[in-house]
PDB file of C-alpha atoms in Angstrom:
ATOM      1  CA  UNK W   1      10.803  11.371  43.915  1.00  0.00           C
ATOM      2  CA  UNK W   2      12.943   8.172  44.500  1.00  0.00           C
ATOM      3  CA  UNK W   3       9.877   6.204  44.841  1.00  0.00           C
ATOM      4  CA  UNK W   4       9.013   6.982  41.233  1.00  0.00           C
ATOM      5  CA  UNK W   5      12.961   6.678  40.085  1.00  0.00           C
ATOM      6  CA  UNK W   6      12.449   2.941  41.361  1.00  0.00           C
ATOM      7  CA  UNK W   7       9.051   2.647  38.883  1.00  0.00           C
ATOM      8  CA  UNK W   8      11.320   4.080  35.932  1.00  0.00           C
ATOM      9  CA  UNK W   9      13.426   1.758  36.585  1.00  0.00           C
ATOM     10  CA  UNK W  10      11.808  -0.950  36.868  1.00  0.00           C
ATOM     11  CA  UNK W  11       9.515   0.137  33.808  1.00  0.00           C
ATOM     12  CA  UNK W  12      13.211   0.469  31.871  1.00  0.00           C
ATOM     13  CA  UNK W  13      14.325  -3.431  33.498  1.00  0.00           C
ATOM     14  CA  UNK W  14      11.198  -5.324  32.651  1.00  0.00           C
ATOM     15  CA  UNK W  15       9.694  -3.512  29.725  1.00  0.00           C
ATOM     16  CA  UNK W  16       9.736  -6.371  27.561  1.00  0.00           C
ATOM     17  CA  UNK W  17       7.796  -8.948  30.539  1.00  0.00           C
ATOM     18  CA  UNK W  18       5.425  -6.092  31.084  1.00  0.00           C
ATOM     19  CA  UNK W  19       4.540  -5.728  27.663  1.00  0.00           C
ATOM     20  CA  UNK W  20       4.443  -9.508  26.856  1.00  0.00           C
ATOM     21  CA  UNK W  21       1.762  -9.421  30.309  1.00  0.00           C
ATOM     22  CA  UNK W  22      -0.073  -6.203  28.599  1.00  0.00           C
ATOM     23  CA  UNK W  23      -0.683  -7.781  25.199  1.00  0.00           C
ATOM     24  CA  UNK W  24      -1.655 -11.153  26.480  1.00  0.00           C
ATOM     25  CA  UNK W  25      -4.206  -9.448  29.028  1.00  0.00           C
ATOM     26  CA  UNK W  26      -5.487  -7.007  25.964  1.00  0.00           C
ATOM     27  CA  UNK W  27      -6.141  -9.630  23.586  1.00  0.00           C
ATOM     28  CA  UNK W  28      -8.598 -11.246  26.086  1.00  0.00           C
ATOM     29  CA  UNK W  29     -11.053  -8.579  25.840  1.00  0.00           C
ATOM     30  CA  UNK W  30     -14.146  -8.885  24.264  1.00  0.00           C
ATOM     31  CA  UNK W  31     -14.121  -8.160  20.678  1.00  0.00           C
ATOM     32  CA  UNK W  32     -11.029  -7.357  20.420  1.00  0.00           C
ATOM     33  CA  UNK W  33      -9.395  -9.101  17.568  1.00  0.00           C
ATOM     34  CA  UNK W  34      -5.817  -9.533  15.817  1.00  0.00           C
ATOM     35  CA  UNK W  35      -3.995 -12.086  14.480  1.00  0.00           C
ATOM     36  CA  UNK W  36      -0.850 -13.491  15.740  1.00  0.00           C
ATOM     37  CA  UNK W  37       1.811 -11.689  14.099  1.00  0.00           C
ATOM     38  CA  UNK W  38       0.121  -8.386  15.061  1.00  0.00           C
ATOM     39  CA  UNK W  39       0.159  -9.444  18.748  1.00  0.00           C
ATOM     40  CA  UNK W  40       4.016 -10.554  18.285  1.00  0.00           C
ATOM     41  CA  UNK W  41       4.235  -7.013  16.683  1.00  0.00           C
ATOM     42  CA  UNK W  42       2.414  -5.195  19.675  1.00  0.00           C
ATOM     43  CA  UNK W  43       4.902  -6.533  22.469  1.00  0.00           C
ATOM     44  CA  UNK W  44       7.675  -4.881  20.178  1.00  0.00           C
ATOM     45  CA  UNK W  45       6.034  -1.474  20.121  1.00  0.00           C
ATOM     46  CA  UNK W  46       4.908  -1.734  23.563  1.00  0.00           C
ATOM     47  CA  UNK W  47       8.261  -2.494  24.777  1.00  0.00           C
ATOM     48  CA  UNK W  48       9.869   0.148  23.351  1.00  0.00           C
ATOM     49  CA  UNK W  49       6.843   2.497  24.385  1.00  0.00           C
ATOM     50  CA  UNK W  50       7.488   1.464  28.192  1.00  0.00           C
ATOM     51  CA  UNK W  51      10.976   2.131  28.054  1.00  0.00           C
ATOM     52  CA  UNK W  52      10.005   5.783  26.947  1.00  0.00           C
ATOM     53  CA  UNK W  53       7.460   6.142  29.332  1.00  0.00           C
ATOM     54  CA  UNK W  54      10.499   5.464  32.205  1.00  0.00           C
ATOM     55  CA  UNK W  55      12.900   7.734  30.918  1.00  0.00           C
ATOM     56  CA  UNK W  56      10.304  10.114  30.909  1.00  0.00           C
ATOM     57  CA  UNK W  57       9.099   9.681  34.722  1.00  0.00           C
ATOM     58  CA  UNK W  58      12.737  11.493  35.624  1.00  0.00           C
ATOM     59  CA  UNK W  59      11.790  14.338  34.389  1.00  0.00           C
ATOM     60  CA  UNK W  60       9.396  16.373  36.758  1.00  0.00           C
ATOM     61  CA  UNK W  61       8.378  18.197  33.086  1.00  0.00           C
ATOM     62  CA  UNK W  62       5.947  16.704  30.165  1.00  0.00           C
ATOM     63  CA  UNK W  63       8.810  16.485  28.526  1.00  0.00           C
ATOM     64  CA  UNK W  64       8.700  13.783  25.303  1.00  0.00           C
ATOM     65  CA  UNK W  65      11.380  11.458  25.281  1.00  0.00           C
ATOM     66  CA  UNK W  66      14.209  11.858  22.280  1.00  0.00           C
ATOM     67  CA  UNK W  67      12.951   9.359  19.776  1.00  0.00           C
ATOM     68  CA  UNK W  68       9.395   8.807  20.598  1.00  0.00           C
ATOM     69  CA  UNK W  69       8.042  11.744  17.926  1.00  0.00           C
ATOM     70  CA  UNK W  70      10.064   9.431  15.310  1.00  0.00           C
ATOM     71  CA  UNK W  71       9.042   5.630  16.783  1.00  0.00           C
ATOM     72  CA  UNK W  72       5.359   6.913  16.349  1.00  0.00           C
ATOM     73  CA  UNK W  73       5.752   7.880  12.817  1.00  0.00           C
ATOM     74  CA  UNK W  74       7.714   4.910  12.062  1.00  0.00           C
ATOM     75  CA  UNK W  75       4.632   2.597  13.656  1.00  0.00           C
ATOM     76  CA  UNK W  76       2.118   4.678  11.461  1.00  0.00           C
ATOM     77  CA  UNK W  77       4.324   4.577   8.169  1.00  0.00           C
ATOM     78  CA  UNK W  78       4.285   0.335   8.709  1.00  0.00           C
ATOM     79  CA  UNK W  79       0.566   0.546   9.547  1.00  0.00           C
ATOM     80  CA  UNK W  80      -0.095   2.485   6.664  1.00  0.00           C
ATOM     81  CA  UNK W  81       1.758   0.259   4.376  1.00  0.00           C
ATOM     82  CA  UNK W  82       0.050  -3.045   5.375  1.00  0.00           C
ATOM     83  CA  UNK W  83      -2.925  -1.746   4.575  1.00  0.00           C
ATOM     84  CA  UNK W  84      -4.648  -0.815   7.735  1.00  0.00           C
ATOM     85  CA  UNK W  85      -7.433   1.515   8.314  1.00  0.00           C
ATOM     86  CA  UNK W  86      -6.429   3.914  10.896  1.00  0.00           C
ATOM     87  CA  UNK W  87     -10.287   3.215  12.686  1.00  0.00           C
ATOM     88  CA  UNK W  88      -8.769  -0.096  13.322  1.00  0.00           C
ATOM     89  CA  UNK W  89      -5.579   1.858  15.052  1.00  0.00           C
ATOM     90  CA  UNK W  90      -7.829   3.695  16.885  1.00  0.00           C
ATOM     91  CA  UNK W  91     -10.284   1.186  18.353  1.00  0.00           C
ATOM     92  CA  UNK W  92      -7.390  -0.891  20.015  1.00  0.00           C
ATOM     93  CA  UNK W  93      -6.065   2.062  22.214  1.00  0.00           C
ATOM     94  CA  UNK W  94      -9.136   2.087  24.500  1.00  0.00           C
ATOM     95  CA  UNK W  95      -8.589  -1.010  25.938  1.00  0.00           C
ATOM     96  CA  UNK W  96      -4.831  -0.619  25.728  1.00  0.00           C
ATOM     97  CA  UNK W  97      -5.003   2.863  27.997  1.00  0.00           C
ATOM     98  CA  UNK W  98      -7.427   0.779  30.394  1.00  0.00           C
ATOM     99  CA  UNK W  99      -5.110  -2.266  30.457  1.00  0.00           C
ATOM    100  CA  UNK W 100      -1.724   0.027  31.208  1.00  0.00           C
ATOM    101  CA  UNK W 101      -3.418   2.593  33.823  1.00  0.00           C
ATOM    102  CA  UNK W 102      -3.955  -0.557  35.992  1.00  0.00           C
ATOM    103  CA  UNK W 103      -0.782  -2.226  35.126  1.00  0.00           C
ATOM    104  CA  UNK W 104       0.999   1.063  36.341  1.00  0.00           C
ATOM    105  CA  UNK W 105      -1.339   1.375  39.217  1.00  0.00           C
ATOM    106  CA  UNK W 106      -0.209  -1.548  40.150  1.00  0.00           C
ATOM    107  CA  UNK W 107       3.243  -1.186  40.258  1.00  0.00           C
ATOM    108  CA  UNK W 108       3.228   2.030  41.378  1.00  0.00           C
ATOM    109  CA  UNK W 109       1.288   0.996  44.607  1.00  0.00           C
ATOM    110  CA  UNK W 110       4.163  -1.892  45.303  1.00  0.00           C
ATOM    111  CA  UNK W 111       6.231   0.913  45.073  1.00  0.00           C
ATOM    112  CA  UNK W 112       5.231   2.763  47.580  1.00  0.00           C
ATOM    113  CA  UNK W 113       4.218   5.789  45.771  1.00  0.00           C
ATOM    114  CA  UNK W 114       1.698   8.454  47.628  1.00  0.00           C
ATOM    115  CA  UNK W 115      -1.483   8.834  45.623  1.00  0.00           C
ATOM    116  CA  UNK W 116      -0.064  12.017  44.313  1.00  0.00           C
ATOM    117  CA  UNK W 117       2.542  10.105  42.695  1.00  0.00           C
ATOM    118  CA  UNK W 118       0.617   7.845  41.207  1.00  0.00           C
ATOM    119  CA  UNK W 119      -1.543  10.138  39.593  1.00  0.00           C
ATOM    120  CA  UNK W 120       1.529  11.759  38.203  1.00  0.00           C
ATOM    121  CA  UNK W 121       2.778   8.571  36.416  1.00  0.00           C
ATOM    122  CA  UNK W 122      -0.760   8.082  34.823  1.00  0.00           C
ATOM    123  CA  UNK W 123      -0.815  11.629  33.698  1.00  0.00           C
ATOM    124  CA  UNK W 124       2.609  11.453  32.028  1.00  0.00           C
ATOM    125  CA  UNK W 125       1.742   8.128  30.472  1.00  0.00           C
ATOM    126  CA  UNK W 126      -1.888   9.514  28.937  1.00  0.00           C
ATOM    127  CA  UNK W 127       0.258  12.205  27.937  1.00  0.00           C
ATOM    128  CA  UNK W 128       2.617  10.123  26.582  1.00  0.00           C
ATOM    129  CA  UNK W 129      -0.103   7.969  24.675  1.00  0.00           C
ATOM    130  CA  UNK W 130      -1.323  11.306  23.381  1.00  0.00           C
ATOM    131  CA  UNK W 131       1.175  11.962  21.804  1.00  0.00           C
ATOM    132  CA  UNK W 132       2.177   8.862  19.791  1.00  0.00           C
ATOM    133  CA  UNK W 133      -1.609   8.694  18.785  1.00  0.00           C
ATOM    134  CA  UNK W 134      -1.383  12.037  17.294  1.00  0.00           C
ATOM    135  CA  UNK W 135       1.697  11.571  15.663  1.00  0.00           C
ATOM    136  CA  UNK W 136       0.907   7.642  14.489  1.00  0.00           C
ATOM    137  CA  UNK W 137      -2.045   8.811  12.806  1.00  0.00           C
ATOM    138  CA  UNK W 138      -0.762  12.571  11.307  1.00  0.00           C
ATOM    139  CA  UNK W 139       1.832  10.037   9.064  1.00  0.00           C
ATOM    140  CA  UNK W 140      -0.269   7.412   9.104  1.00  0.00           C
ATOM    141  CA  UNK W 141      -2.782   9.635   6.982  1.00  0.00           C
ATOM    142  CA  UNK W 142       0.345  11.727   5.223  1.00  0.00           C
ATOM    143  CA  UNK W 143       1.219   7.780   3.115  1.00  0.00           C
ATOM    144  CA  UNK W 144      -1.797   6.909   3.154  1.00  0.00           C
ATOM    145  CA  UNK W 145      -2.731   9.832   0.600  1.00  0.00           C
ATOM    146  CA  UNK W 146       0.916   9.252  -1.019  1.00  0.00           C
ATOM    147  CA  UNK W 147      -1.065   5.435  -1.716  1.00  0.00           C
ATOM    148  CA  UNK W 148      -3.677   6.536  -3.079  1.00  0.00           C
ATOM    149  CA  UNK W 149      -2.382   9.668  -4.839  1.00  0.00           C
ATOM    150  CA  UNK W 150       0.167   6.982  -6.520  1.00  0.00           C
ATOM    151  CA  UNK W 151      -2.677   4.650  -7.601  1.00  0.00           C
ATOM    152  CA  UNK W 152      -5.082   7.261  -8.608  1.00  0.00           C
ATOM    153  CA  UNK W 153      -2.073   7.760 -11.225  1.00  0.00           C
ATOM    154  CA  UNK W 154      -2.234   4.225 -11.926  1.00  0.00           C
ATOM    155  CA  UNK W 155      -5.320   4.375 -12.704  1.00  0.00           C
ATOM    156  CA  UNK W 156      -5.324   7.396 -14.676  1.00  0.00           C
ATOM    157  CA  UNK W 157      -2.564   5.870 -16.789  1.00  0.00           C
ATOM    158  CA  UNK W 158      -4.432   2.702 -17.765  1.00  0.00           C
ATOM    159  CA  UNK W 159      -8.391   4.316 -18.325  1.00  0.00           C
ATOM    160  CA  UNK W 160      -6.257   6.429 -21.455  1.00  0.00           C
ATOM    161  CA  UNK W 161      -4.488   4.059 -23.264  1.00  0.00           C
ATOM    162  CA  UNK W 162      -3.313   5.402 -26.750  1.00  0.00           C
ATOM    163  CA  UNK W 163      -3.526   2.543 -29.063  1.00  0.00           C
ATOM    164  CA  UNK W 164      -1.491   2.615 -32.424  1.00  0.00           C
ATOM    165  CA  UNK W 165      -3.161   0.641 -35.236  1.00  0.00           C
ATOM    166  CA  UNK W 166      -1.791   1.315 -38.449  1.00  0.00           C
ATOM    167  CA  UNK W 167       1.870   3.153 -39.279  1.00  0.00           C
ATOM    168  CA  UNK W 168       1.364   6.745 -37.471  1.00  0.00           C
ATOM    169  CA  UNK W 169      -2.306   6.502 -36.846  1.00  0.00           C
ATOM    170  CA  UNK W 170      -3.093   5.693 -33.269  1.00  0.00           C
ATOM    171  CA  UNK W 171      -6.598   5.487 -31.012  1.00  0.00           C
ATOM    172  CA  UNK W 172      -7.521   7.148 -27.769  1.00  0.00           C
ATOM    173  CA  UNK W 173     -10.211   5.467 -26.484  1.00  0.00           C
ATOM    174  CA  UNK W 174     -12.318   7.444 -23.505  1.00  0.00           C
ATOM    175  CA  UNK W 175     -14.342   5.072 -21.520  1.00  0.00           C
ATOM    176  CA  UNK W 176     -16.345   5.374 -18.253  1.00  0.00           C
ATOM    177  CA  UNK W 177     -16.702   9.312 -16.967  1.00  0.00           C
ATOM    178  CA  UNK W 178     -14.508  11.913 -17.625  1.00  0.00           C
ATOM    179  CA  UNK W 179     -13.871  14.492 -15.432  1.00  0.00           C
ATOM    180  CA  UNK W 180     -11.441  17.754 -15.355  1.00  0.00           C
ATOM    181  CA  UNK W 181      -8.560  15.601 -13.533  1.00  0.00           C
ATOM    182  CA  UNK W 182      -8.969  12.939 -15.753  1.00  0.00           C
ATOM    183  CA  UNK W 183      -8.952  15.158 -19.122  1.00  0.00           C
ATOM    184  CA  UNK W 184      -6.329  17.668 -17.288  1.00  0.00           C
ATOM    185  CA  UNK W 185      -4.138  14.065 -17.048  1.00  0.00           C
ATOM    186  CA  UNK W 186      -4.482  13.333 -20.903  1.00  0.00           C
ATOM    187  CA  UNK W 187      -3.792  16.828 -22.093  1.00  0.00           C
ATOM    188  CA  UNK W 188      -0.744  16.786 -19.934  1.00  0.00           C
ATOM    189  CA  UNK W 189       0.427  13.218 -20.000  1.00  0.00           C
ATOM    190  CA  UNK W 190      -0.790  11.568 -22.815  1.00  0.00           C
ATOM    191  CA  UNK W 191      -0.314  14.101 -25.445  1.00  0.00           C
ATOM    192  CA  UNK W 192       3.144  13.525 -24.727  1.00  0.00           C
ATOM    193  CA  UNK W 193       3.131   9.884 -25.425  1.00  0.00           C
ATOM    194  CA  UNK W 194       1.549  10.737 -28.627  1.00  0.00           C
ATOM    195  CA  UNK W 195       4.139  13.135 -29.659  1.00  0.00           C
ATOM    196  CA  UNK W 196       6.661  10.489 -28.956  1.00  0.00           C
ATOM    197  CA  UNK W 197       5.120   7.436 -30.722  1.00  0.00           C
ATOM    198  CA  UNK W 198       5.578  10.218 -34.301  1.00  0.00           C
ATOM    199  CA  UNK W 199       1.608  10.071 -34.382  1.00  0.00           C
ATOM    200  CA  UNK W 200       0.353  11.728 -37.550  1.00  0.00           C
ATOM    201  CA  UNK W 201      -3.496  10.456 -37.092  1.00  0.00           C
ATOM    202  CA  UNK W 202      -4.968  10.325 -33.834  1.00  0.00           C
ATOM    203  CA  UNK W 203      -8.781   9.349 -33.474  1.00  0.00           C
ATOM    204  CA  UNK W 204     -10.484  10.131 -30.246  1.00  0.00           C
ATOM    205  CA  UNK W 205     -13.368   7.571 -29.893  1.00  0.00           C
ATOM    206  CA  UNK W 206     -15.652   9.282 -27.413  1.00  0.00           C
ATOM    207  CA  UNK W 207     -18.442   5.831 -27.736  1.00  0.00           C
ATOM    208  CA  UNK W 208     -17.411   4.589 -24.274  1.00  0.00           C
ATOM    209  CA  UNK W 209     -18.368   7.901 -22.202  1.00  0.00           C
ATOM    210  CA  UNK W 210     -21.262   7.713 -19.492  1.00  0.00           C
ATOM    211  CA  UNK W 211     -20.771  11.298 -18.686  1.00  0.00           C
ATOM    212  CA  UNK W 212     -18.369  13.918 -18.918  1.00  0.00           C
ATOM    213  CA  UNK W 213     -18.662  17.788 -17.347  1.00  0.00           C
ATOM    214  CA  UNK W 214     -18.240  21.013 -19.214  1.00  0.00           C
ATOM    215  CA  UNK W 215     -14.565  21.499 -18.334  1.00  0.00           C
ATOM    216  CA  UNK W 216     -13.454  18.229 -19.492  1.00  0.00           C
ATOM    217  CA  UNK W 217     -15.148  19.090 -22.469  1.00  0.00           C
ATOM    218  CA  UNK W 218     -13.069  21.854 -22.722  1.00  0.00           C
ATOM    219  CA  UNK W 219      -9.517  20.301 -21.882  1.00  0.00           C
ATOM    220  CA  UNK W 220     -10.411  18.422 -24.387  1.00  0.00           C
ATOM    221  CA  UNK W 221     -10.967  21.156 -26.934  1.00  0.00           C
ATOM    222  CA  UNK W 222      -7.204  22.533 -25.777  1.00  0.00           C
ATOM    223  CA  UNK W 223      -6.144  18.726 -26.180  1.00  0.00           C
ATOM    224  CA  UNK W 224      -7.436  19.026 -29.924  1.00  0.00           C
ATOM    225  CA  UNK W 225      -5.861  22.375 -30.268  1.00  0.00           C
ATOM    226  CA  UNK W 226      -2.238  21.405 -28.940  1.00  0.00           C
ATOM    227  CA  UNK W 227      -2.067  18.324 -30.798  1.00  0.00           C
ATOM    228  CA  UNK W 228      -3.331  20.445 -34.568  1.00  0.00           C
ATOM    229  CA  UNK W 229      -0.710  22.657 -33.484  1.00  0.00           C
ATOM    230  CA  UNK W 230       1.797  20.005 -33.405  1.00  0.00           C
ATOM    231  CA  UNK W 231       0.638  18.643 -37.053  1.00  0.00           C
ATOM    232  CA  UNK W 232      -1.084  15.955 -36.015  1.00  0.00           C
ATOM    233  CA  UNK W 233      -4.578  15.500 -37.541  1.00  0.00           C
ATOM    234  CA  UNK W 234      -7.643  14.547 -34.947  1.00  0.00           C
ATOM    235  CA  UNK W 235     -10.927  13.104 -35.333  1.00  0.00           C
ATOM    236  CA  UNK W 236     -13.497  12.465 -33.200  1.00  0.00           C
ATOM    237  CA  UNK W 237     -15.974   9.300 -33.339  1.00  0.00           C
ATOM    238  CA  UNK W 238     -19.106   7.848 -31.296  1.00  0.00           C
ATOM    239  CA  UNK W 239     -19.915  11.345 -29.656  1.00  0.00           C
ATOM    240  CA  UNK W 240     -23.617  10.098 -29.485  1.00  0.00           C
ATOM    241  CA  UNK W 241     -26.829  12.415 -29.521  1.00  0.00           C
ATOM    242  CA  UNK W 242     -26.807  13.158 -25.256  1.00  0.00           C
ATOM    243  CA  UNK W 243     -22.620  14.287 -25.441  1.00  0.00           C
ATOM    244  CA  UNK W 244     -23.454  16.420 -28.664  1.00  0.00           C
ATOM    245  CA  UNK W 245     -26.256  18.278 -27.359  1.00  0.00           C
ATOM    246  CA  UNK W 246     -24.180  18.682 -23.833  1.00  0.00           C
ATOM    247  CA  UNK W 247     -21.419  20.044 -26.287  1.00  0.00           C
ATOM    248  CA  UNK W 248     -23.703  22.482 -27.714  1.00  0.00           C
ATOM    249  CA  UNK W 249     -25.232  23.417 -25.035  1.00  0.00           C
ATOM    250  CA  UNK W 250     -22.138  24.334 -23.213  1.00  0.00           C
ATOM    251  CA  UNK W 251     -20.894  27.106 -26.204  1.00  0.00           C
ATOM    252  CA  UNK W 252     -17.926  24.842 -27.233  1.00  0.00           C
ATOM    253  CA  UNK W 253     -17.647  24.621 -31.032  1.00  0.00           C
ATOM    254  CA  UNK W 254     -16.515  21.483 -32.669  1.00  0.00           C
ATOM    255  CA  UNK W 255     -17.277  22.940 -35.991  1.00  0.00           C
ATOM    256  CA  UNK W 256     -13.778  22.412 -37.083  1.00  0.00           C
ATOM    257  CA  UNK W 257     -13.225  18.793 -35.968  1.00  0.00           C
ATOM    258  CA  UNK W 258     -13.464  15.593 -37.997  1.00  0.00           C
ATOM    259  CA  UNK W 259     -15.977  13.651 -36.021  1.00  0.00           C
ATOM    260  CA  UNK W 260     -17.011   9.931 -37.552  1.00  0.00           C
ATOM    261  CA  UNK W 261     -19.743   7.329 -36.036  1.00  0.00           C
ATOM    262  CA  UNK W 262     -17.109   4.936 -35.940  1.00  0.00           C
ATOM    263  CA  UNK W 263     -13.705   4.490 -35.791  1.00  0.00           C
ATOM    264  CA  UNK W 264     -14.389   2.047 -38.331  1.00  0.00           C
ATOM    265  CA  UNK W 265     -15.568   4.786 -40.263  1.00  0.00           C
ATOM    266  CA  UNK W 266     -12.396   7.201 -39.711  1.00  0.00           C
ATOM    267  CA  UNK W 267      -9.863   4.702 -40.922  1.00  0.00           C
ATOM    268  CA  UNK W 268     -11.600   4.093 -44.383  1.00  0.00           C
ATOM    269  CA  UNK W 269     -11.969   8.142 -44.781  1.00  0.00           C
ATOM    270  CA  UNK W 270      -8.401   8.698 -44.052  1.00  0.00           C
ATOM    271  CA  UNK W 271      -7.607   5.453 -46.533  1.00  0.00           C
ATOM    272  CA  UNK W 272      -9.589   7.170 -49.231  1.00  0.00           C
TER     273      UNK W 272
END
C-alpha cells in the first residue's frame, strides 16, 4: 500500500507535467486531429482528471472522487455548447486510455509496485474513465436536446408568421409541410398572437403546402373553430385540387369555411 500512496502522490504533484506529456504524446497519433485551443483545453481536463485519479488510489474501494460526477458534466455541458458531436468525444478516448495505461505503467513500475498493484491502479483508472465517459456524454446529450428543442421552436416561430395587411385583417401563410407539431404549435401559439394584434379577418393561405397529414388537417379545423369562437372571421385560400381531395377524403368538412383561390381574391370579397 505505501508503494501506491507514493504513485498518488506523485500523480497529485505532477498532474499538470503529466498531462502536458499525455496530450503532446496523444496528438501524435495517426489521425487523430484537434486544433490548438482544444489541445490547450485537454491538458486542463486532464490535469484535473489525474489529480482525481490520485485521491482515488487511497482508497482500497471504487470509490469516485467528490467532484468528479460534476467535472464530467461540466466538460460535456462545454462540449455540447461548442457544437461538438459527441462521436467526436468518443473517438479521442481510445487512444487517450492507451496513452495513460502506459503512462501509469510506467510510473507505477519506478515505483516499485508488485504486478498486483499495478493492475489495481489501471483498474481504478478504467474505472475512473468509465465513469466520466458515461456521465460526459448522459449531459452532453441532456443540452444537446435542450439545443435543438430551443431551435426547433425557432423554427416553428418563423415557418408561421402572421402577417397584418390592412387595419384588423392579417395573413397566415403555411408553407413547406405541415405536420401535427407544427399545426399543434399554431393552434397553441399563434392563435394567441392573433388575439393580441385585435385581428377581426384572418386569411389562412394554404398555396405554399407540399404536404400536410390528416391530424394537422384537423388542428387546423380546431384552429378555425377557436378563432370563430373568438369573433374573428377565417378564410381559407390556395387549398389546391391534391389538399382538397386529401380533405375530403379524410371526413373533415370545410363546408362552412370561406375558402378563396387567392388571397388576392379574399381581400376584394371582404372590401365588397
Amino acid at each position: 500500500m505505501k508503494g501506491i500512496i507514493g504513485v498518488a502522490k506523485y500523480l497529485d504533484d505532477n498532474a499538470e507535467m503529466l498531462a502536458n506529456e499525455i496530450v503532446q504524446e496523444i496528438s501524435q497519433k495517426p489521425n487523430f486531429e484537434a486544433l490548438q485551443e482544444e489541445l490547450e483545453q485537454a491538458i486542463i481536463v486532464y490535469t484535473e482528471f489525474i489529480k482525481f485519479l490520485g485521491k482515488s488510489l487511497f482508497s482500497s474501494e471504487n470509490n469516485v472522487p467528490e467532484g468528479l460526477v460534476e467535472w464530467s458534466k461540466t466538460n460535456g455541458k462545454r462540449t455540447a455548447s461548442q457544437g461538438e458531436r459527441v462521436s467526436i468525444i468518443i473517438a479521442r478516448y481510445p487512444p487517450t486510455r492507451l496513452v495513460f495505461i502506459d503512462y501509469l505503467t510506467n510510473i507505477s513500475i519506478e515505483h516499485g509496485l508488485s504486478s498486483e498493484e499495478v493492475v489495481f491502479i489501471n483498474k481504478r483508472f478504467n474505472y475512473l474513465l468509465d465513469i466520466s465517459i458515461n456521465e460526459t456524454i448522459i449531459i452532453f446529450e441532456q443540452v444537446k436536446d435542450k439545443i435543438i428543442q430551443k431551435t426547433q421552436q425557432e423554427v416553428l416561430k418563423l415557418s408561421v408568421p402572421v402577417v397584418p395587411i390592412q387595419d384588423k385583417t392579417a395573413v397566415l401563410p403555411l408553407i413547406g409541410s405541415i405536420d401535427s407539431e407544427r399545426a399543434e404549435y399554431i393552434l397553441n401559439n399563434v392563435i394567441l398572437k392573433i388575439l393580441e394584434m385585435r385581428v377581426e379577418y384572418l386569411i389562412v393561405d394554404f398555396s405554399g403546402i407540399l404536404t400536410i397529414d390528416a391530424i394537422a388537417e384537423r388542428y387546423l379545423f380546431d384552429i378555425y373553430s377557436v378563432l370563430r369562437l373568438q369573433g374573428i372571421e377565417v378564410m381559407m385560400t390556395g387549398i389546391g385540387p391534391e389538399l382538397a381531395q386529401t380533405i375530403v377524403r379524410n371526413g373533415i368538412d370545410f363546408s362552412s369555411i370561406k375558402t378563396y383561390a387567392t388571397v388576392k381574391q379574399a381581400i376584394e370579397t371582404q372590401k365588397s
